[in-house]
PDB file of N, CA and C in Angstrom:
ATOM      1  N   GLU K  13       0.852  -1.184   0.000  1.00 64.00           N
ATOM      2  CA  GLU K  13       0.000   0.000   0.000  1.00 64.00           C
ATOM      3  C   GLU K  13       0.893   1.242   0.000  1.00 64.00           C
ATOM      4  N   PRO K  14       0.654   2.175  -0.928  1.00 72.00           N
ATOM      5  CA  PRO K  14       1.526   3.360  -1.009  1.00 72.00           C
ATOM      6  C   PRO K  14       1.374   4.267   0.199  1.00 72.00           C
ATOM      7  N   ASP K  15       2.456   4.960   0.530  1.00 88.00           N
ATOM      8  CA  ASP K  15       2.433   5.913   1.631  1.00 88.00           C
ATOM      9  C   ASP K  15       1.636   7.136   1.174  1.00 88.00           C
ATOM     10  N   VAL K  16       0.579   7.469   1.902  1.00 95.00           N
ATOM     11  CA  VAL K  16      -0.243   8.629   1.562  1.00 95.00           C
ATOM     12  C   VAL K  16       0.364   9.852   2.228  1.00 95.00           C
ATOM     13  N   THR K  17       0.608  10.894   1.429  1.00 97.00           N
ATOM     14  CA  THR K  17       1.175  12.134   1.960  1.00 97.00           C
ATOM     15  C   THR K  17       0.195  13.281   1.744  1.00 97.00           C
ATOM     16  N   ILE K  18       0.458  14.383   2.409  1.00 97.00           N
ATOM     17  CA  ILE K  18      -0.376  15.583   2.277  1.00 97.00           C
ATOM     18  C   ILE K  18       0.185  16.427   1.142  1.00 97.00           C
ATOM     19  N   VAL K  19      -0.644  16.673   0.128  1.00 97.00           N
ATOM     20  CA  VAL K  19      -0.228  17.448  -1.050  1.00 97.00           C
ATOM     21  C   VAL K  19      -0.490  18.932  -0.818  1.00 97.00           C
ATOM     22  N   SER K  20      -1.656  19.253  -0.262  1.00 97.00           N
ATOM     23  CA  SER K  20      -2.038  20.634  -0.006  1.00 97.00           C
ATOM     24  C   SER K  20      -2.604  20.709   1.401  1.00 97.00           C
ATOM     25  N   GLY K  21      -1.932  21.463   2.269  1.00 97.00           N
ATOM     26  CA  GLY K  21      -2.285  21.491   3.685  1.00 97.00           C
ATOM     27  C   GLY K  21      -3.404  22.459   4.026  1.00 97.00           C
ATOM     28  N   LEU K  22      -3.730  22.492   5.310  1.00 98.00           N
ATOM     29  CA  LEU K  22      -4.787  23.363   5.822  1.00 98.00           C
ATOM     30  C   LEU K  22      -4.345  24.816   5.779  1.00 98.00           C
ATOM     31  N   LYS K  23      -5.342  25.718   5.677  1.00 97.00           N
ATOM     32  CA  LYS K  23      -5.080  27.160   5.713  1.00 97.00           C
ATOM     33  C   LYS K  23      -5.784  27.738   6.934  1.00 97.00           C
ATOM     34  N   ASP K  24      -5.115  28.720   7.585  1.00 97.00           N
ATOM     35  CA  ASP K  24      -5.719  29.398   8.730  1.00 97.00           C
ATOM     36  C   ASP K  24      -6.982  30.128   8.283  1.00 97.00           C
ATOM     37  N   MET K  25      -8.004  30.118   9.142  1.00 95.00           N
ATOM     38  CA  MET K  25      -9.278  30.755   8.818  1.00 95.00           C
ATOM     39  C   MET K  25      -9.694  31.679   9.957  1.00 95.00           C
ATOM     40  N   VAL K  26     -10.332  32.805   9.585  1.00 93.00           N
ATOM     41  CA  VAL K  26     -10.954  33.691  10.559  1.00 93.00           C
ATOM     42  C   VAL K  26     -12.433  33.694  10.223  1.00 93.00           C
ATOM     43  N   VAL K  27     -13.268  33.479  11.231  1.00 94.00           N
ATOM     44  CA  VAL K  27     -14.702  33.336  10.983  1.00 94.00           C
ATOM     45  C   VAL K  27     -15.482  34.007  12.094  1.00 94.00           C
ATOM     46  N   LEU K  28     -16.665  34.517  11.768  1.00 95.00           N
ATOM     47  CA  LEU K  28     -17.508  35.166  12.765  1.00 95.00           C
ATOM     48  C   LEU K  28     -18.315  34.131  13.533  1.00 95.00           C
ATOM     49  N   GLU K  29     -18.573  34.425  14.801  1.00 96.00           N
ATOM     50  CA  GLU K  29     -19.374  33.516  15.626  1.00 96.00           C
ATOM     51  C   GLU K  29     -20.736  33.293  14.968  1.00 96.00           C
ATOM     52  N   GLY K  30     -21.147  32.026  14.908  1.00 97.00           N
ATOM     53  CA  GLY K  30     -22.430  31.685  14.295  1.00 97.00           C
ATOM     54  C   GLY K  30     -22.318  31.270  12.844  1.00 97.00           C
ATOM     55  N   ASP K  31     -21.176  31.547  12.206  1.00 97.00           N
ATOM     56  CA  ASP K  31     -20.958  31.148  10.812  1.00 97.00           C
ATOM     57  C   ASP K  31     -20.417  29.727  10.734  1.00 97.00           C
ATOM     58  N   ASP K  32     -20.426  29.172   9.517  1.00 97.00           N
ATOM     59  CA  ASP K  32     -19.805  27.877   9.255  1.00 97.00           C
ATOM     60  C   ASP K  32     -18.408  28.120   8.684  1.00 97.00           C
ATOM     61  N   VAL K  33     -17.509  27.183   8.899  1.00 97.00           N
ATOM     62  CA  VAL K  33     -16.159  27.285   8.338  1.00 97.00           C
ATOM     63  C   VAL K  33     -15.751  25.907   7.827  1.00 97.00           C
ATOM     64  N   THR K  34     -15.087  25.895   6.660  1.00 98.00           N
ATOM     65  CA  THR K  34     -14.661  24.631   6.057  1.00 98.00           C
ATOM     66  C   THR K  34     -13.155  24.613   5.883  1.00 98.00           C
ATOM     67  N   PHE K  35     -12.538  23.524   6.340  1.00 98.00           N
ATOM     68  CA  PHE K  35     -11.109  23.285   6.166  1.00 98.00           C
ATOM     69  C   PHE K  35     -10.938  22.174   5.140  1.00 98.00           C
ATOM     70  N   ARG K  36      -9.915  22.313   4.258  1.00 98.00           N
ATOM     71  CA  ARG K  36      -9.653  21.306   3.233  1.00 98.00           C
ATOM     72  C   ARG K  36      -8.187  20.893   3.272  1.00 98.00           C
ATOM     73  N   CYS K  37      -7.964  19.608   3.051  1.00 98.00           N
ATOM     74  CA  CYS K  37      -6.606  19.079   2.987  1.00 98.00           C
ATOM     75  C   CYS K  37      -6.576  18.041   1.869  1.00 98.00           C
ATOM     76  N   GLN K  38      -5.656  18.210   0.921  1.00 98.00           N
ATOM     77  CA  GLN K  38      -5.565  17.272  -0.198  1.00 98.00           C
ATOM     78  C   GLN K  38      -4.442  16.278   0.046  1.00 98.00           C
ATOM     79  N   VAL K  39      -4.740  15.001  -0.201  1.00 98.00           N
ATOM     80  CA  VAL K  39      -3.750  13.940  -0.017  1.00 98.00           C
ATOM     81  C   VAL K  39      -3.352  13.353  -1.367  1.00 98.00           C
ATOM     82  N   SER K  40      -2.293  12.555  -1.356  1.00 97.00           N
ATOM     83  CA  SER K  40      -1.696  12.068  -2.608  1.00 97.00           C
ATOM     84  C   SER K  40      -2.434  10.899  -3.243  1.00 97.00           C
ATOM     85  N   HIS K  41      -3.202  10.138  -2.462  1.00 95.00           N
ATOM     86  CA  HIS K  41      -3.879   8.956  -3.006  1.00 95.00           C
ATOM     87  C   HIS K  41      -5.343   8.920  -2.569  1.00 95.00           C
ATOM     88  N   GLU K  42      -6.190   8.342  -3.405  1.00 94.00           N
ATOM     89  CA  GLU K  42      -7.594   8.169  -3.051  1.00 94.00           C
ATOM     90  C   GLU K  42      -7.740   7.059  -2.014  1.00 94.00           C
ATOM     91  N   ASN K  43      -8.909   7.044  -1.372  1.00 90.00           N
ATOM     92  CA  ASN K  43      -9.244   6.012  -0.383  1.00 90.00           C
ATOM     93  C   ASN K  43      -8.225   5.916   0.751  1.00 90.00           C
ATOM     94  N   ALA K  44      -7.713   7.059   1.172  1.00 93.00           N
ATOM     95  CA  ALA K  44      -6.745   7.071   2.272  1.00 93.00           C
ATOM     96  C   ALA K  44      -7.407   6.561   3.540  1.00 93.00           C
ATOM     97  N   ARG K  45      -6.705   5.675   4.225  1.00 87.00           N
ATOM     98  CA  ARG K  45      -7.189   5.183   5.511  1.00 87.00           C
ATOM     99  C   ARG K  45      -6.344   5.822   6.614  1.00 87.00           C
ATOM    100  N   ASP K  46      -6.738   5.581   7.855  1.00 92.00           N
ATOM    101  CA  ASP K  46      -6.013   6.136   8.996  1.00 92.00           C
ATOM    102  C   ASP K  46      -5.992   7.666   8.915  1.00 92.00           C
ATOM    103  N   VAL K  47      -7.187   8.253   8.712  1.00 96.00           N
ATOM    104  CA  VAL K  47      -7.352   9.705   8.610  1.00 96.00           C
ATOM    105  C   VAL K  47      -8.069  10.197   9.858  1.00 96.00           C
ATOM    106  N   GLU K  48      -7.635  11.346  10.381  1.00 97.00           N
ATOM    107  CA  GLU K  48      -8.250  11.875  11.600  1.00 97.00           C
ATOM    108  C   GLU K  48      -8.259  13.393  11.580  1.00 97.00           C
ATOM    109  N   TRP K  49      -9.357  13.987  12.055  1.00 98.00           N
ATOM    110  CA  TRP K  49      -9.476  15.428  12.267  1.00 98.00           C
ATOM    111  C   TRP K  49      -9.540  15.673  13.770  1.00 98.00           C
ATOM    112  N   LYS K  50      -8.860  16.731  14.222  1.00 98.00           N
ATOM    113  CA  LYS K  50      -8.915  17.084  15.646  1.00 98.00           C
ATOM    114  C   LYS K  50      -9.081  18.595  15.790  1.00 98.00           C
ATOM    115  N   LEU K  51      -9.742  18.989  16.892  1.00 97.00           N
ATOM    116  CA  LEU K  51      -9.805  20.383  17.317  1.00 97.00           C
ATOM    117  C   LEU K  51      -9.237  20.417  18.720  1.00 97.00           C
ATOM    118  N   GLN K  52      -8.116  21.129  18.902  1.00 94.00           N
ATOM    119  CA  GLN K  52      -7.446  21.206  20.209  1.00 94.00           C
ATOM    120  C   GLN K  52      -7.185  19.812  20.774  1.00 94.00           C
ATOM    121  N   ASP K  53      -6.658  18.920  19.962  1.00 93.00           N
ATOM    122  CA  ASP K  53      -6.296  17.562  20.385  1.00 93.00           C
ATOM    123  C   ASP K  53      -7.491  16.670  20.739  1.00 93.00           C
ATOM    124  N   VAL K  54      -8.710  17.099  20.402  1.00 96.00           N
ATOM    125  CA  VAL K  54      -9.903  16.263  20.612  1.00 96.00           C
ATOM    126  C   VAL K  54     -10.354  15.740  19.246  1.00 96.00           C
ATOM    127  N   ALA K  55     -10.422  14.425  19.101  1.00 97.00           N
ATOM    128  CA  ALA K  55     -10.832  13.831  17.828  1.00 97.00           C
ATOM    129  C   ALA K  55     -12.269  14.221  17.505  1.00 97.00           C
ATOM    130  N   LEU K  56     -12.512  14.587  16.243  1.00 97.00           N
ATOM    131  CA  LEU K  56     -13.848  14.998  15.810  1.00 97.00           C
ATOM    132  C   LEU K  56     -14.547  13.856  15.087  1.00 97.00           C
ATOM    133  N   GLN K  57     -15.835  13.745  15.321  1.00 95.00           N
ATOM    134  CA  GLN K  57     -16.667  12.745  14.658  1.00 95.00           C
ATOM    135  C   GLN K  57     -17.613  13.463  13.706  1.00 95.00           C
ATOM    136  N   ASN K  58     -18.116  12.723  12.721  1.00 96.00           N
ATOM    137  CA  ASN K  58     -19.096  13.270  11.793  1.00 96.00           C
ATOM    138  C   ASN K  58     -20.443  13.317  12.500  1.00 96.00           C
ATOM    139  N   ASN K  59     -20.989  14.532  12.740  1.00 96.00           N
ATOM    140  CA  ASN K  59     -22.281  14.675  13.405  1.00 96.00           C
ATOM    141  C   ASN K  59     -22.950  15.959  12.941  1.00 96.00           C
ATOM    142  N   GLU K  60     -23.983  16.409  13.660  1.00 94.00           N
ATOM    143  CA  GLU K  60     -24.733  17.581  13.189  1.00 94.00           C
ATOM    144  C   GLU K  60     -23.904  18.865  13.256  1.00 94.00           C
ATOM    145  N   MET K  61     -22.865  18.905  14.090  1.00 94.00           N
ATOM    146  CA  MET K  61     -22.040  20.111  14.200  1.00 94.00           C
ATOM    147  C   MET K  61     -20.765  20.040  13.364  1.00 94.00           C
ATOM    148  N   ASN K  62     -20.287  18.834  13.084  1.00 97.00           N
ATOM    149  CA  ASN K  62     -19.052  18.652  12.317  1.00 97.00           C
ATOM    150  C   ASN K  62     -19.362  17.773  11.112  1.00 97.00           C
ATOM    151  N   GLU K  63     -19.149  18.317   9.920  1.00 97.00           N
ATOM    152  CA  GLU K  63     -19.363  17.510   8.722  1.00 97.00           C
ATOM    153  C   GLU K  63     -18.007  17.131   8.146  1.00 97.00           C
ATOM    154  N   ILE K  64     -17.705  15.836   8.153  1.00 98.00           N
ATOM    155  CA  ILE K  64     -16.436  15.326   7.639  1.00 98.00           C
ATOM    156  C   ILE K  64     -16.729  14.568   6.351  1.00 98.00           C
ATOM    157  N   SER K  65     -16.041  14.934   5.268  1.00 97.00           N
ATOM    158  CA  SER K  65     -16.312  14.263   3.996  1.00 97.00           C
ATOM    159  C   SER K  65     -15.049  14.231   3.138  1.00 97.00           C
ATOM    160  N   VAL K  66     -15.160  13.550   2.002  1.00 96.00           N
ATOM    161  CA  VAL K  66     -14.066  13.459   1.030  1.00 96.00           C
ATOM    162  C   VAL K  66     -14.628  13.865  -0.326  1.00 96.00           C
ATOM    163  N   GLU K  67     -13.983  14.844  -0.973  1.00 91.00           N
ATOM    164  CA  GLU K  67     -14.400  15.301  -2.295  1.00 91.00           C
ATOM    165  C   GLU K  67     -13.419  14.774  -3.332  1.00 91.00           C
ATOM    166  N   LYS K  68     -13.936  14.220  -4.414  1.00 90.00           N
ATOM    167  CA  LYS K  68     -13.113  13.734  -5.526  1.00 90.00           C
ATOM    168  C   LYS K  68     -12.027  12.763  -5.075  1.00 90.00           C
ATOM    169  N   GLY K  69     -12.279  12.045  -3.995  1.00 92.00           N
ATOM    170  CA  GLY K  69     -11.367  10.989  -3.565  1.00 92.00           C
ATOM    171  C   GLY K  69     -10.139  11.416  -2.801  1.00 92.00           C
ATOM    172  N   LYS K  70      -9.630  12.625  -3.057  1.00 96.00           N
ATOM    173  CA  LYS K  70      -8.358  13.031  -2.444  1.00 96.00           C
ATOM    174  C   LYS K  70      -8.458  14.247  -1.527  1.00 96.00           C
ATOM    175  N   THR K  71      -9.541  15.017  -1.622  1.00 97.00           N
ATOM    176  CA  THR K  71      -9.669  16.231  -0.822  1.00 97.00           C
ATOM    177  C   THR K  71     -10.565  15.949   0.377  1.00 97.00           C
ATOM    178  N   HIS K  72      -9.967  15.953   1.548  1.00 98.00           N
ATOM    179  CA  HIS K  72     -10.696  15.697   2.788  1.00 98.00           C
ATOM    180  C   HIS K  72     -11.157  17.040   3.348  1.00 98.00           C
ATOM    181  N   THR K  73     -12.433  17.121   3.730  1.00 98.00           N
ATOM    182  CA  THR K  73     -12.977  18.382   4.226  1.00 98.00           C
ATOM    183  C   THR K  73     -13.588  18.210   5.606  1.00 98.00           C
ATOM    184  N   LEU K  74     -13.485  19.275   6.386  1.00 98.00           N
ATOM    185  CA  LEU K  74     -14.117  19.363   7.698  1.00 98.00           C
ATOM    186  C   LEU K  74     -14.876  20.681   7.736  1.00 98.00           C
ATOM    187  N   THR K  75     -16.189  20.626   7.954  1.00 98.00           N
ATOM    188  CA  THR K  75     -16.988  21.834   8.119  1.00 98.00           C
ATOM    189  C   THR K  75     -17.487  21.894   9.554  1.00 98.00           C
ATOM    190  N   LEU K  76     -17.155  22.988  10.230  1.00 97.00           N
ATOM    191  CA  LEU K  76     -17.666  23.238  11.580  1.00 97.00           C
ATOM    192  C   LEU K  76     -18.868  24.157  11.425  1.00 97.00           C
ATOM    193  N   ARG K  77     -20.016  23.737  11.909  1.00 97.00           N
ATOM    194  CA  ARG K  77     -21.261  24.496  11.758  1.00 97.00           C
ATOM    195  C   ARG K  77     -21.501  25.408  12.954  1.00 97.00           C
ATOM    196  N   LYS K  78     -21.955  26.637  12.651  1.00 97.00           N
ATOM    197  CA  LYS K  78     -22.343  27.611  13.684  1.00 97.00           C
ATOM    198  C   LYS K  78     -21.293  27.679  14.791  1.00 97.00           C
ATOM    199  N   VAL K  79     -20.088  28.090  14.419  1.00 96.00           N
ATOM    200  CA  VAL K  79     -18.982  28.098  15.369  1.00 96.00           C
ATOM    201  C   VAL K  79     -19.243  29.058  16.530  1.00 96.00           C
ATOM    202  N   THR K  80     -18.659  28.715  17.681  1.00 94.00           N
ATOM    203  CA  THR K  80     -18.753  29.549  18.878  1.00 94.00           C
ATOM    204  C   THR K  80     -17.336  29.816  19.372  1.00 94.00           C
ATOM    205  N   GLU K  81     -17.220  30.610  20.431  1.00 92.00           N
ATOM    206  CA  GLU K  81     -15.894  30.897  20.998  1.00 92.00           C
ATOM    207  C   GLU K  81     -15.196  29.621  21.439  1.00 92.00           C
ATOM    208  N   GLN K  82     -15.968  28.579  21.807  1.00 90.00           N
ATOM    209  CA  GLN K  82     -15.361  27.321  22.255  1.00 90.00           C
ATOM    210  C   GLN K  82     -14.649  26.594  21.099  1.00 90.00           C
ATOM    211  N   ASP K  83     -14.948  26.992  19.857  1.00 91.00           N
ATOM    212  CA  ASP K  83     -14.323  26.345  18.696  1.00 91.00           C
ATOM    213  C   ASP K  83     -12.979  26.973  18.324  1.00 91.00           C
ATOM    214  N   ILE K  84     -12.571  28.024  19.041  1.00 91.00           N
ATOM    215  CA  ILE K  84     -11.277  28.647  18.758  1.00 91.00           C
ATOM    216  C   ILE K  84     -10.170  27.661  19.101  1.00 91.00           C
ATOM    217  N   GLY K  85      -9.205  27.540  18.208  1.00 94.00           N
ATOM    218  CA  GLY K  85      -8.081  26.659  18.505  1.00 94.00           C
ATOM    219  C   GLY K  85      -7.492  26.067  17.253  1.00 94.00           C
ATOM    220  N   THR K  86      -6.630  25.088  17.451  1.00 97.00           N
ATOM    221  CA  THR K  86      -5.894  24.467  16.361  1.00 97.00           C
ATOM    222  C   THR K  86      -6.670  23.285  15.798  1.00 97.00           C
ATOM    223  N   ILE K  87      -6.865  23.315  14.480  1.00 98.00           N
ATOM    224  CA  ILE K  87      -7.444  22.181  13.757  1.00 98.00           C
ATOM    225  C   ILE K  87      -6.270  21.363  13.228  1.00 98.00           C
ATOM    226  N   THR K  88      -6.319  20.058  13.415  1.00 98.00           N
ATOM    227  CA  THR K  88      -5.267  19.169  12.914  1.00 98.00           C
ATOM    228  C   THR K  88      -5.884  18.113  12.014  1.00 98.00           C
ATOM    229  N   PHE K  89      -5.276  17.936  10.848  1.00 98.00           N
ATOM    230  CA  PHE K  89      -5.634  16.835   9.950  1.00 98.00           C
ATOM    231  C   PHE K  89      -4.446  15.881   9.948  1.00 98.00           C
ATOM    232  N   ARG K  90      -4.744  14.582  10.142  1.00 97.00           N
ATOM    233  CA  ARG K  90      -3.655  13.600  10.148  1.00 97.00           C
ATOM    234  C   ARG K  90      -4.010  12.460   9.197  1.00 97.00           C
ATOM    235  N   VAL K  91      -3.017  12.067   8.406  1.00 97.00           N
ATOM    236  CA  VAL K  91      -3.124  10.846   7.588  1.00 97.00           C
ATOM    237  C   VAL K  91      -1.842  10.068   7.818  1.00 97.00           C
ATOM    238  N   GLY K  92      -1.970   8.890   8.434  1.00 94.00           N
ATOM    239  CA  GLY K  92      -0.770   8.113   8.790  1.00 94.00           C
ATOM    240  C   GLY K  92       0.124   8.959   9.675  1.00 94.00           C
ATOM    241  N   PRO K  93       1.425   9.066   9.337  1.00 95.00           N
ATOM    242  CA  PRO K  93       2.358   9.833  10.163  1.00 95.00           C
ATOM    243  C   PRO K  93       2.392  11.324   9.808  1.00 95.00           C
ATOM    244  N   HIS K  94       1.625  11.751   8.808  1.00 97.00           N
ATOM    245  CA  HIS K  94       1.686  13.138   8.318  1.00 97.00           C
ATOM    246  C   HIS K  94       0.564  13.979   8.909  1.00 97.00           C
ATOM    247  N   THR K  95       0.876  15.232   9.297  1.00 97.00           N
ATOM    248  CA  THR K  95      -0.141  16.123   9.839  1.00 97.00           C
ATOM    249  C   THR K  95      -0.052  17.502   9.205  1.00 97.00           C
ATOM    250  N   SER K  96      -1.184  18.207   9.241  1.00 98.00           N
ATOM    251  CA  SER K  96      -1.257  19.596   8.830  1.00 98.00           C
ATOM    252  C   SER K  96      -2.133  20.293   9.865  1.00 98.00           C
ATOM    253  N   THR K  97      -1.769  21.534  10.234  1.00 98.00           N
ATOM    254  CA  THR K  97      -2.541  22.268  11.237  1.00 98.00           C
ATOM    255  C   THR K  97      -2.883  23.662  10.746  1.00 98.00           C
ATOM    256  N   ALA K  98      -3.956  24.206  11.317  1.00 97.00           N
ATOM    257  CA  ALA K  98      -4.360  25.589  11.018  1.00 97.00           C
ATOM    258  C   ALA K  98      -5.006  26.161  12.270  1.00 97.00           C
TER     259      ALA K  98
END
């Protein structure tokens, strides 16, 4: 299985309270396994507040809905041993 690397990393975002924000990270291969999103070192799950998806096989996205002050912090995307933060 090829080593999946991060081709295009996360970008820092500034967003108003109550708005949605989307983070994108592109990886080198489709169907990447061992992928994780975190906010302040807390693993995020796909639910009504966090939408985690994959576009076109290689672009992994995280949308935080109706952000609040508690959502301020570092977002981390990890695939295998590689990470990107914003």
